[in-house]
Amino acid sequence: MDLAEIDDEGKGLLYYGDALVEICKLVEGQANVYLLQTTFELERQTQVTPQAGQFYLIKSKKSNVNYNRPISVYHAEERINKNGKKEITVQFMILEKGEGTKELCHMNTGEPIVVIGPLGTPWPRPENKIISVQKPKIAIVGGGIGVAPVANLASSLPDGSYDFYASFKSGSYGLENVNPAHLFITTDDGSVGIHGMLPAAFSEEAVKKAGYELIYACGPTPALAYVKNLAEKLGIKCWISMEHRMLCGLGACLGCMVETSEGLKRCCKDGPVFDSKILEFPKPPARRKPLDKDEEPDISTEIAGIKFKNPTIASAGTFAYGHNFRGLSDVAAWGGICSKGVTLEPRTGNRGERSLEVAGGNMNSIGLQNPGVPYFIEHLLPGMIGLGPVVIANLAGSDIESYVEGAKLLDKTDCNMIELNISCPNIKAAGLAWGMSAETAYYCVSSVRVATSKPLMVKLSPNAPDNRPIALACIKAGADAISLINMIHGVAIDIDKGKPFFNNVHAGYSGPGLKPLALRICYDVIEEINKLPPEERVPVVGIGGIQNWKDAVEFIMAGCSAIEIGQAKFTNPNVAIDIQTGLKEFMKSHGYHNIEEMRGIAQVKHINELGDGNEKAHYKELKDMVLSYLPVLPNTSKKLK
């Protein structure tokens, strides 16, 4: 801790503890803005109280999110209570946006919250010569929820010593403690004040005429960029309060850096209040025109020539064969259904414990329990076909012979596609999974490719060191699509028994905690596939931690043609419908007519965009390496790609 942040006894100046919610209510006239009030007693007289412009990190004591949210102080009062201790009442104005703020906005009176602060730099006080009630020389600008920190500043200044500009989408709020010489309100919908955005009142002409010498501003980035440019053009000193996602809030983790002309600055410690001259705002991205009100986006997709009515696929192992969920949700709503993994011969699965809830998901050790391919074909597949979605048979095996024979049997059925699970252990290679190297993957996929004419989607393991050469090998071997990722290996310990929780020690981990890893692997593999000639590229289906439509959009923008959903079905049987609904709404508001228009737009580089030839050389090196792995297989009756 910096010396400036401790008292003479070496104790911290900040408050960290619990506080009870006194007020939590929706702000009148607003749909998603709430006022939360709490009071807490400081442990020591040396602990600091909040100044205008500072913030606290807060979250619900019973929160489902990991980190406290940075919320600016809207109003604060200090007093000495009956115990002789310093007591602080703080009001926060909160915009309900994500999970953390949603929890805070819907708390009940008496519920505990965790409080850390006050944090950040306060607003610099104006010099006395600038404070004037005869002719205000100070302009205070707030946009949306950004009104809160500037309203706190305004309440600390003499009444009538400033003009206040507030800009909202609809209605107005946060102005109870504001007493300006002139109050200007703009609203996008014209419901209050001037119809329009901030420039409708805070124009170059108006600012020049007013003769301001100092501007304070907080709000959405486009508004702040506008204020910065205007202030610099007119030579007016300007202070801006920035927002950023934060972890520690103390300047230690360096996770909230802001671009400035003086290099990266910590929003939590060097800010959130900055001199506007050093701030560098990125150019806002071009927005697509929203679809017409009556126009519905097309969320269908195609994989290996098979049309899916939507991109949601129930992943193998979590949906059985589709029938178990029929009494609970609309199974026909899925775009596709993968069967539980089936092997040529029946398998009884693993002994002992099979599942365990852990942080961010669950671990399981099922052991591919299944009745075998022949039984599946005769008794289970017909029912799957009758459900409506595209039917994908997930084929597993332990040796080439069982893979090939299983594929031959499935080839004669009406299933639409085979998903080849090459995460299974190769019993002839000391248990190493088939998908752990390009060479073994090529051998397995090419052998199965010869045994079936059905579209073949190969499912890759996240436990391989690098899936890019493995994916290329699978494509070379005849894969029509790639799906990834399968579960990642993990270990759990039973601390009461002092031994591994699962009999097999290792178990598969899945759940929302898997998503960043899964998305990274999908992104990297798709980036590599995009370097192939267009006629050699195959679609990718993303799997891993997908819980909602936002996750689905991320995978599609990374380049996936569809997504498989596993663990999320356990907590939300209607997850496919929810994802489709959210996906459509997002596409309408962002102007995407179909999946293809947004598929892969987050991919930074494509083969036709390569500049200096270095990446072409890298790709040639990778391709040569893959080709060197691949054996020449005799007696192949099907031409390999």
XYZ file of C-alpha atoms in Angstrom:
641
model
C 0.000 0.000 0.000
C 1.259 3.493 -0.787
C 2.291 5.488 2.282
C -0.275 8.148 1.376
C -3.050 5.588 1.840
C -2.345 4.658 5.457
C -2.616 6.619 8.683
C 0.106 7.179 11.267
C -0.537 3.732 12.727
C -0.162 2.047 9.350
C -3.875 1.322 8.987
C -5.772 1.817 5.746
C -7.697 4.989 5.038
C -10.355 3.212 2.962
C -13.489 1.437 4.113
C -13.989 -2.252 3.406
C -16.980 -3.975 4.918
C -20.669 -4.669 4.750
C -23.530 -2.205 4.760
C -27.295 -2.607 4.682
C -29.530 -1.330 1.915
C -31.812 1.429 3.210
C -33.442 2.425 -0.066
C -33.547 0.666 -3.415
C -36.136 2.025 -5.802
C -36.767 2.691 -9.455
C -36.247 6.319 -10.378
C -39.566 7.865 -11.347
C -40.177 7.936 -15.080
C -37.290 5.577 -15.867
C -37.322 1.918 -16.866
C -33.820 0.894 -15.797
C -32.347 3.558 -13.478
C -32.418 2.929 -9.714
C -31.490 4.814 -6.564
C -29.703 2.787 -3.875
C -28.900 4.212 -0.454
C -26.795 2.743 2.339
C -25.193 3.918 5.584
C -22.065 2.548 7.204
C -19.966 3.406 10.204
C -16.236 4.010 9.785
C -13.982 2.008 12.094
C -11.487 4.828 12.620
C -11.616 8.606 12.547
C -8.702 8.591 10.104
C -10.677 6.796 7.423
C -11.592 9.095 4.547
C -15.031 10.164 3.372
C -16.056 10.431 -0.287
C -15.423 13.536 -2.353
C -17.334 14.502 -5.497
C -16.099 12.464 -8.434
C -15.053 9.406 -6.430
C -16.678 5.981 -6.511
C -17.132 2.834 -4.444
C -16.863 -0.791 -5.485
C -20.089 -2.462 -4.387
C -21.999 -5.686 -4.911
C -24.679 -7.734 -3.248
C -23.385 -9.860 -0.370
C -25.264 -12.795 -1.911
C -24.061 -12.002 -5.420
C -23.686 -14.470 -8.267
C -20.988 -12.311 -9.875
C -17.351 -12.372 -8.842
C -16.408 -8.719 -8.704
C -17.760 -5.553 -7.149
C -19.071 -2.933 -9.570
C -17.624 0.603 -9.648
C -20.496 3.015 -8.940
C -19.989 6.770 -8.661
C -21.246 8.588 -5.594
C -24.419 10.500 -6.415
C -24.849 12.059 -2.989
C -23.130 11.619 0.382
C -23.648 12.933 3.912
C -21.276 12.658 6.877
C -22.216 12.781 10.572
C -21.050 11.673 14.011
C -23.429 9.019 15.364
C -24.400 8.270 18.958
C -21.406 5.968 19.308
C -19.095 8.866 18.539
C -18.102 7.252 15.249
C -18.060 8.851 11.835
C -21.047 7.627 9.813
C -21.505 7.982 6.047
C -24.767 7.841 4.119
C -24.148 7.311 0.427
C -26.584 7.354 -2.467
C -25.788 5.634 -5.755
C -27.666 6.065 -9.004
C -27.367 2.793 -10.929
C -28.178 1.903 -14.520
C -29.370 -1.700 -14.769
C -27.145 -3.088 -17.507
C -25.385 -6.375 -16.685
C -25.727 -9.099 -14.068
C -23.929 -7.168 -11.320
C -25.981 -3.995 -11.669
C -29.144 -6.054 -12.088
C -28.575 -7.577 -8.666
C -27.919 -4.183 -7.103
C -31.004 -2.645 -8.676
C -33.350 -5.280 -7.253
C -32.203 -5.553 -3.659
C -34.560 -5.380 -0.729
C -34.345 -3.067 2.250
C -32.123 -4.587 4.919
C -30.101 -6.766 2.559
C -26.312 -6.526 2.888
C -23.933 -5.189 0.263
C -20.126 -5.244 0.195
C -18.575 -1.760 0.057
C -14.985 -0.742 -0.800
C -13.868 2.887 -1.033
C -13.962 5.733 -1.638
C -11.752 5.263 -4.683
C -10.390 7.337 -7.551
C -9.498 10.970 -8.029
C -12.145 13.583 -7.192
C -13.140 16.472 -9.404
C -10.511 19.251 -9.142
C -12.068 22.191 -7.363
C -12.408 25.366 -9.462
C -10.260 28.313 -8.492
C -12.069 30.975 -6.482
C -11.691 33.511 -9.292
C -13.775 31.253 -11.575
C -16.622 30.844 -9.092
C -19.124 33.583 -9.861
C -22.842 33.850 -9.283
C -23.159 37.033 -11.330
C -22.034 35.419 -14.580
C -21.374 31.646 -14.365
C -18.021 30.642 -15.830
C -18.500 26.920 -15.162
C -20.431 24.480 -17.354
C -21.313 21.067 -15.915
C -22.375 18.444 -18.450
C -23.992 15.081 -17.703
C -25.294 12.467 -20.104
C -27.571 9.651 -18.970
C -26.295 7.887 -15.859
C -23.232 10.151 -16.125
C -25.401 12.831 -14.517
C -24.781 11.219 -11.100
C -21.098 12.140 -10.556
C -21.469 15.659 -12.005
C -24.622 16.263 -9.965
C -22.581 15.388 -6.873
C -20.002 17.957 -7.966
C -22.700 20.573 -8.610
C -24.133 20.130 -5.117
C -20.713 20.979 -3.656
C -20.523 24.324 -5.488
C -22.298 27.564 -4.533
C -25.821 27.811 -5.904
C -25.983 29.701 -9.181
C -22.236 29.517 -9.811
C -22.549 27.168 -12.780
C -24.757 26.229 -15.697
C -25.884 22.617 -15.861
C -26.498 20.641 -19.072
C -28.250 17.266 -18.777
C -28.912 14.990 -21.724
C -31.192 11.921 -21.591
C -32.894 9.456 -23.891
C -36.220 10.078 -22.216
C -37.363 12.026 -19.170
C -34.875 13.379 -16.641
C -33.418 12.365 -13.289
C -30.625 13.053 -10.818
C -31.237 16.792 -10.640
C -32.684 17.057 -7.114
C -29.508 18.510 -5.599
C -28.598 20.721 -8.558
C -29.086 24.492 -8.229
C -27.553 26.099 -11.330
C -27.904 29.553 -12.749
C -29.352 27.937 -15.872
C -30.521 24.354 -16.368
C -30.623 22.931 -19.896
C -32.199 19.522 -20.491
C -32.232 17.669 -23.804
C -34.037 14.389 -24.531
C -33.848 12.185 -27.585
C -37.617 11.738 -27.620
C -38.493 15.325 -26.726
C -40.293 14.283 -23.542
C -38.501 16.925 -21.444
C -36.727 20.139 -22.373
C -35.131 20.504 -25.798
C -35.801 17.795 -28.357
C -32.457 16.384 -29.419
C -29.082 15.227 -28.162
C -26.474 17.192 -26.200
C -25.368 19.459 -29.110
C -28.927 20.790 -29.330
C -28.168 22.825 -26.175
C -24.424 22.599 -25.698
C -23.436 23.895 -29.112
C -20.267 25.726 -30.097
C -22.217 28.938 -30.508
C -23.930 28.624 -27.111
C -20.699 27.758 -25.282
C -18.809 30.618 -26.925
C -21.594 33.068 -26.079
C -21.716 31.939 -22.451
C -17.988 32.574 -22.038
C -17.256 29.495 -19.936
C -13.737 29.068 -18.568
C -14.156 25.573 -17.120
C -16.135 22.460 -18.116
C -16.826 19.285 -16.138
C -18.371 16.339 -18.000
C -19.414 12.708 -17.577
C -21.567 10.539 -19.833
C -21.465 8.176 -22.805
C -18.255 8.104 -24.838
C -19.608 9.879 -27.965
C -20.843 12.770 -25.811
C -17.513 13.024 -23.986
C -15.581 13.016 -27.265
C -17.834 15.839 -28.456
C -17.276 17.865 -25.264
C -13.504 17.310 -25.423
C -13.275 18.483 -29.026
C -15.466 21.503 -28.379
C -13.510 22.530 -25.281
C -10.176 22.254 -27.042
C -11.426 24.150 -30.079
C -12.570 27.017 -27.880
C -9.557 26.847 -25.542
C -11.585 25.972 -22.431
C -10.169 23.899 -19.573
C -12.115 20.633 -19.336
C -12.218 17.727 -16.876
C -13.840 14.443 -17.882
C -14.859 11.457 -15.727
C -14.329 8.122 -17.487
C -15.912 4.719 -16.986
C -14.199 1.346 -17.271
C -14.603 -2.246 -16.125
C -12.563 -2.748 -12.956
C -11.214 -5.567 -10.826
C -9.292 -4.280 -7.791
C -10.146 -0.564 -8.048
C -6.901 0.183 -6.200
C -4.492 0.568 -9.099
C -2.800 -2.774 -8.421
C -4.010 -5.076 -11.182
C -3.645 -2.634 -14.130
C -6.838 -3.996 -15.650
C -8.633 -0.688 -16.323
C -6.195 1.207 -18.500
C -7.333 4.244 -20.476
C -5.633 5.509 -23.651
C -4.046 8.925 -23.228
C -1.429 11.016 -24.990
C 0.793 10.363 -21.979
C 0.481 6.609 -22.324
C -1.889 4.177 -20.614
C -3.454 5.452 -17.400
C -5.338 3.570 -14.677
C -8.986 4.606 -14.690
C -9.396 3.612 -11.040
C -6.288 5.295 -9.651
C -5.085 7.956 -12.094
C -8.755 8.714 -12.787
C -11.629 8.402 -13.202
C -11.316 12.180 -13.615
C -8.839 13.206 -16.318
C -7.759 16.395 -18.052
C -9.602 16.151 -21.379
C -6.471 17.206 -23.281
C -4.729 13.889 -22.629
C -7.683 11.627 -23.369
C -7.797 9.772 -26.681
C -11.202 8.537 -27.766
C -11.371 5.803 -30.429
C -13.374 6.464 -33.541
C -16.850 4.981 -33.004
C -17.586 1.951 -35.196
C -20.035 2.330 -38.043
C -23.493 1.134 -37.042
C -25.612 -0.889 -39.412
C -29.115 0.288 -40.134
C -31.679 -1.686 -38.081
C -34.038 -3.938 -39.979
C -37.493 -2.676 -40.806
C -40.044 -3.221 -38.063
C -41.816 -6.043 -39.894
C -38.665 -7.695 -41.265
C -37.541 -10.905 -39.572
C -33.879 -11.986 -39.772
C -33.068 -15.403 -41.202
C -31.340 -17.465 -38.487
C -31.050 -20.631 -40.556
C -27.614 -21.985 -41.332
C -26.025 -24.679 -43.457
C -23.381 -27.192 -42.455
C -21.931 -29.632 -44.980
C -24.948 -29.243 -47.245
C -27.434 -29.843 -44.406
C -29.917 -27.029 -43.709
C -30.528 -26.176 -40.041
C -33.572 -23.999 -39.298
C -31.553 -22.264 -36.563
C -27.972 -22.487 -35.256
C -28.735 -24.121 -31.880
C -27.685 -27.769 -31.591
C -28.100 -29.915 -28.473
C -24.639 -31.303 -27.796
C -23.835 -34.948 -27.230
C -24.065 -36.362 -23.734
C -26.476 -33.806 -22.273
C -29.705 -34.397 -24.200
C -29.604 -38.221 -24.415
C -31.579 -38.988 -27.573
C -33.984 -36.060 -27.323
C -36.938 -37.716 -25.621
C -36.118 -36.987 -21.976
C -36.829 -33.263 -22.361
C -40.089 -33.602 -24.315
C -42.314 -33.173 -21.267
C -40.441 -30.077 -20.177
C -39.562 -28.037 -23.263
C -40.166 -27.867 -27.001
C -37.574 -30.289 -28.359
C -38.623 -29.455 -31.930
C -37.336 -25.914 -31.414
C -33.711 -27.027 -31.710
C -31.915 -26.711 -35.017
C -30.212 -30.050 -34.446
C -29.763 -32.788 -31.854
C -26.585 -34.778 -31.266
C -27.136 -38.217 -29.834
C -25.391 -39.360 -26.713
C -21.987 -40.711 -27.709
C -22.421 -44.245 -29.071
C -19.758 -46.909 -29.485
C -19.892 -50.075 -31.562
C -20.297 -52.244 -28.474
C -22.392 -51.365 -25.388
C -20.585 -49.668 -22.499
C -21.602 -49.557 -18.846
C -19.668 -46.393 -18.042
C -17.633 -45.467 -14.983
C -18.066 -46.646 -11.416
C -18.242 -44.330 -8.421
C -19.275 -40.692 -8.379
C -20.091 -39.286 -11.788
C -20.819 -35.592 -11.309
C -19.764 -32.693 -9.126
C -20.789 -29.039 -9.159
C -17.781 -26.720 -9.146
C -17.204 -22.984 -9.596
C -18.345 -21.925 -13.056
C -19.844 -25.281 -14.071
C -19.600 -28.969 -13.313
C -17.321 -31.962 -13.609
C -18.497 -35.336 -14.809
C -17.119 -38.788 -15.354
C -19.868 -40.689 -17.153
C -17.613 -42.934 -19.176
C -19.567 -43.007 -22.460
C -22.282 -45.277 -21.085
C -24.415 -46.301 -24.077
C -26.286 -49.323 -25.509
C -24.071 -49.683 -28.602
C -24.546 -48.644 -32.233
C -26.811 -51.560 -33.309
C -29.261 -50.954 -30.444
C -29.151 -47.199 -31.065
C -30.000 -47.695 -34.732
C -32.866 -50.072 -34.083
C -34.497 -48.580 -30.987
C -33.429 -44.957 -30.486
C -32.602 -43.366 -33.824
C -36.152 -43.686 -35.287
C -37.530 -41.683 -32.363
C -34.866 -39.011 -32.783
C -35.728 -38.630 -36.448
C -39.357 -38.128 -35.533
C -38.596 -35.149 -33.283
C -38.021 -32.716 -36.145
C -34.521 -31.193 -35.744
C -31.524 -32.338 -37.785
C -30.271 -35.619 -36.309
C -26.548 -36.016 -35.672
C -25.156 -39.345 -34.490
C -22.165 -38.889 -32.205
C -19.778 -41.771 -32.856
C -17.030 -42.707 -30.403
C -14.537 -45.531 -30.336
C -11.290 -46.844 -28.922
C -9.719 -48.327 -32.040
C -9.950 -47.799 -35.783
C -11.916 -50.988 -36.334
C -14.719 -49.955 -33.964
C -14.886 -46.457 -35.490
C -15.049 -47.831 -39.029
C -17.618 -50.541 -38.282
C -19.803 -48.072 -36.381
C -19.628 -45.632 -39.295
C -20.578 -48.356 -41.764
C -23.696 -49.175 -39.759
C -24.685 -45.508 -39.379
C -24.116 -44.954 -43.088
C -27.138 -47.140 -43.834
C -29.470 -45.140 -41.584
C -31.484 -41.944 -42.010
C -29.424 -39.888 -39.582
C -28.411 -36.615 -41.236
C -24.814 -36.395 -40.095
C -22.120 -38.140 -38.073
C -20.171 -36.270 -35.411
C -16.907 -38.124 -34.942
C -15.643 -37.874 -31.380
C -11.859 -38.221 -31.585
C -11.360 -37.252 -27.950
C -11.636 -40.948 -27.076
C -8.510 -42.800 -25.875
C -6.565 -44.766 -28.493
C -6.032 -48.126 -26.791
C -3.184 -48.936 -29.195
C -1.317 -45.720 -28.312
C -1.139 -45.965 -24.500
C -4.525 -44.296 -24.086
C -3.618 -41.105 -25.947
C -6.732 -39.602 -27.513
C -7.008 -39.799 -31.297
C -7.393 -36.055 -31.511
C -4.202 -35.174 -29.649
C -1.992 -35.081 -32.750
C -2.444 -34.253 -36.426
C -1.111 -37.673 -37.446
C -3.495 -39.799 -35.374
C -6.411 -37.498 -36.142
C -5.760 -37.831 -39.867
C -5.534 -41.606 -39.608
C -8.813 -41.889 -37.675
C -10.806 -39.411 -39.771
C -9.586 -40.692 -43.127
C -10.446 -44.269 -42.153
C -13.978 -43.295 -41.153
C -14.306 -41.065 -44.223
C -13.855 -44.129 -46.437
C -16.532 -46.007 -44.478
C -19.377 -43.492 -44.919
C -20.720 -41.040 -47.447
C -22.654 -39.084 -44.799
C -21.529 -35.582 -43.855
C -18.760 -35.998 -41.302
C -18.242 -33.457 -38.514
C -15.157 -34.049 -36.366
C -15.232 -33.046 -32.695
C -11.877 -31.881 -31.328
C -10.497 -31.931 -27.800
C -9.325 -28.825 -25.910
C -6.648 -30.941 -24.276
C -4.483 -30.969 -27.411
C -1.529 -28.545 -27.340
C -2.706 -26.831 -30.541
C -5.875 -27.658 -32.443
C -4.961 -25.727 -35.584
C -2.775 -28.367 -37.264
C -5.177 -31.048 -36.049
C -8.137 -29.274 -37.666
C -6.218 -28.919 -40.931
C -5.332 -32.608 -40.808
C -8.997 -33.519 -40.291
C -10.012 -31.366 -43.262
C -7.309 -32.966 -45.380
C -8.622 -36.365 -44.284
C -12.134 -35.583 -45.499
C -13.957 -33.846 -42.636
C -16.943 -31.821 -43.843
C -17.100 -29.752 -40.635
C -15.285 -29.267 -37.344
C -16.925 -29.020 -33.918
C -15.035 -27.864 -30.846
C -14.432 -27.992 -28.012
C -15.086 -31.115 -25.993
C -14.701 -31.001 -22.209
C -11.395 -30.068 -20.600
C -9.766 -32.455 -18.137
C -9.871 -31.551 -14.456
C -9.306 -33.107 -11.041
C -11.316 -32.817 -7.825
C -10.234 -33.962 -4.359
C -12.544 -35.298 -1.650
C -10.995 -33.522 1.344
C -12.864 -35.672 3.882
C -11.558 -38.911 2.387
C -8.243 -37.480 1.272
C -8.455 -38.968 -2.210
C -9.586 -38.050 -5.734
C -13.341 -37.506 -5.949
C -13.647 -39.499 -9.180
C -12.532 -43.117 -9.528
C -10.727 -42.278 -12.778
C -9.093 -39.235 -11.120
C -9.537 -37.092 -14.251
C -13.027 -35.874 -15.177
C -14.495 -33.577 -17.814
C -15.158 -29.950 -16.893
C -17.950 -28.008 -18.612
C -20.047 -24.930 -17.925
C -19.878 -21.141 -18.357
C -16.321 -21.028 -17.034
C -15.229 -22.911 -20.152
C -16.448 -20.262 -22.594
C -13.349 -18.000 -22.909
C -11.131 -21.024 -23.609
C -13.627 -22.501 -26.074
C -14.056 -19.193 -27.876
C -10.293 -18.727 -28.138
C -9.770 -22.188 -29.629
C -12.654 -21.718 -32.082
C -11.317 -18.301 -33.074
C -7.803 -19.618 -33.676
C -8.943 -22.673 -35.650
C -11.277 -20.598 -37.833
C -8.505 -18.072 -38.431
C -6.331 -20.943 -39.689
C -9.110 -22.431 -41.827
C -9.694 -19.028 -43.426
C -6.160 -19.207 -44.828
C -7.150 -22.189 -46.949
C -8.462 -21.614 -50.463
C -12.231 -20.964 -50.239
C -13.106 -24.324 -51.798
C -11.196 -26.166 -49.057
C -12.711 -24.394 -46.062
C -15.265 -26.170 -43.876
C -17.762 -24.790 -41.349
C -17.035 -24.810 -37.621
C -19.556 -25.476 -34.846
C -18.653 -23.836 -31.536
C -19.093 -25.603 -28.199
C -18.228 -24.674 -24.635
C -19.882 -22.598 -21.915
C -22.623 -21.134 -24.113
C -25.444 -19.945 -21.842
C -27.356 -17.234 -23.691
C -27.819 -15.359 -26.968
C -24.876 -13.045 -26.265
C -22.567 -16.057 -26.040
C -24.056 -17.349 -29.289
C -23.400 -14.021 -31.033
C -19.767 -14.096 -29.890
C -19.185 -17.554 -31.349
C -20.890 -16.612 -34.612
C -18.889 -13.396 -34.897
C -15.764 -15.459 -34.271
C -16.712 -17.423 -37.392
C -18.855 -20.347 -36.195
C -21.736 -21.444 -38.396
C -23.659 -22.903 -35.469
C -23.312 -23.616 -31.763
C -23.769 -26.682 -29.595
C -25.227 -26.229 -26.125
C -24.654 -28.696 -23.309
C -24.620 -27.830 -19.619
C -26.973 -24.833 -19.975
C -29.868 -27.200 -20.730
C -29.725 -28.464 -17.143
C -30.528 -25.056 -15.668
C -32.669 -23.730 -18.511
C -34.499 -26.363 -20.581
C -35.757 -23.544 -22.846
C -32.248 -22.265 -23.566
C -32.519 -22.923 -27.322
C -35.696 -20.847 -27.606
C -34.260 -18.068 -25.458
C -31.108 -17.934 -27.579
C -33.085 -17.823 -30.808
C -35.313 -15.024 -29.482
C -32.375 -12.945 -28.281
C -30.418 -13.630 -31.466
C -33.272 -12.395 -33.642
C -33.722 -9.234 -31.584
C -30.004 -8.507 -31.730
C -29.881 -9.062 -35.480
C -32.870 -6.776 -36.035
C -31.457 -3.941 -33.931
C -27.983 -4.257 -35.466
C -29.075 -4.656 -39.074
C -28.107 -8.280 -39.784
C -30.439 -9.925 -42.276
C -28.982 -13.420 -41.849
C -26.338 -15.385 -39.949
C -23.801 -15.120 -42.754
C -23.752 -11.318 -42.574
C -22.253 -11.416 -39.090
C -20.418 -14.737 -39.177
C -16.701 -14.171 -38.751
C -16.788 -10.356 -38.641
C -14.639 -10.429 -35.494
C -11.862 -12.250 -37.336
C -9.083 -9.691 -37.628
C -7.119 -11.299 -40.436
C -8.082 -13.229 -43.554
C -5.868 -14.786 -46.190
C -6.713 -12.083 -48.748
C -5.730 -9.345 -46.272
C -2.154 -10.538 -45.651
C 0.364 -7.788 -46.237
C 4.067 -8.496 -45.889
C 4.031 -12.189 -46.711
C 5.138 -13.298 -43.251
C 1.801 -14.929 -42.458
C 1.718 -16.620 -45.852
C 5.117 -18.077 -45.043
C 3.828 -19.166 -41.618
C 0.816 -20.844 -43.171
C 2.953 -22.666 -45.747
C 5.206 -23.879 -42.930
C 2.186 -25.091 -40.920
C 0.639 -26.760 -43.970
C 3.914 -28.502 -44.835
C 4.175 -29.716 -41.264
C 0.649 -31.152 -41.367
C 1.228 -32.842 -44.715
C 4.394 -34.435 -43.379
C 2.317 -36.100 -40.657
C -0.186 -37.647 -43.001
C 0.360 -41.237 -44.085
C -0.676 -42.500 -47.497
C -3.550 -44.886 -46.887
C -3.892 -47.874 -49.210
C -7.139 -49.168 -50.698
C -9.083 -45.948 -50.283
C -12.172 -45.966 -52.418
C -13.070 -42.338 -51.621
C -10.986 -39.429 -52.858
C -9.660 -37.458 -49.917
C -9.665 -33.661 -49.870
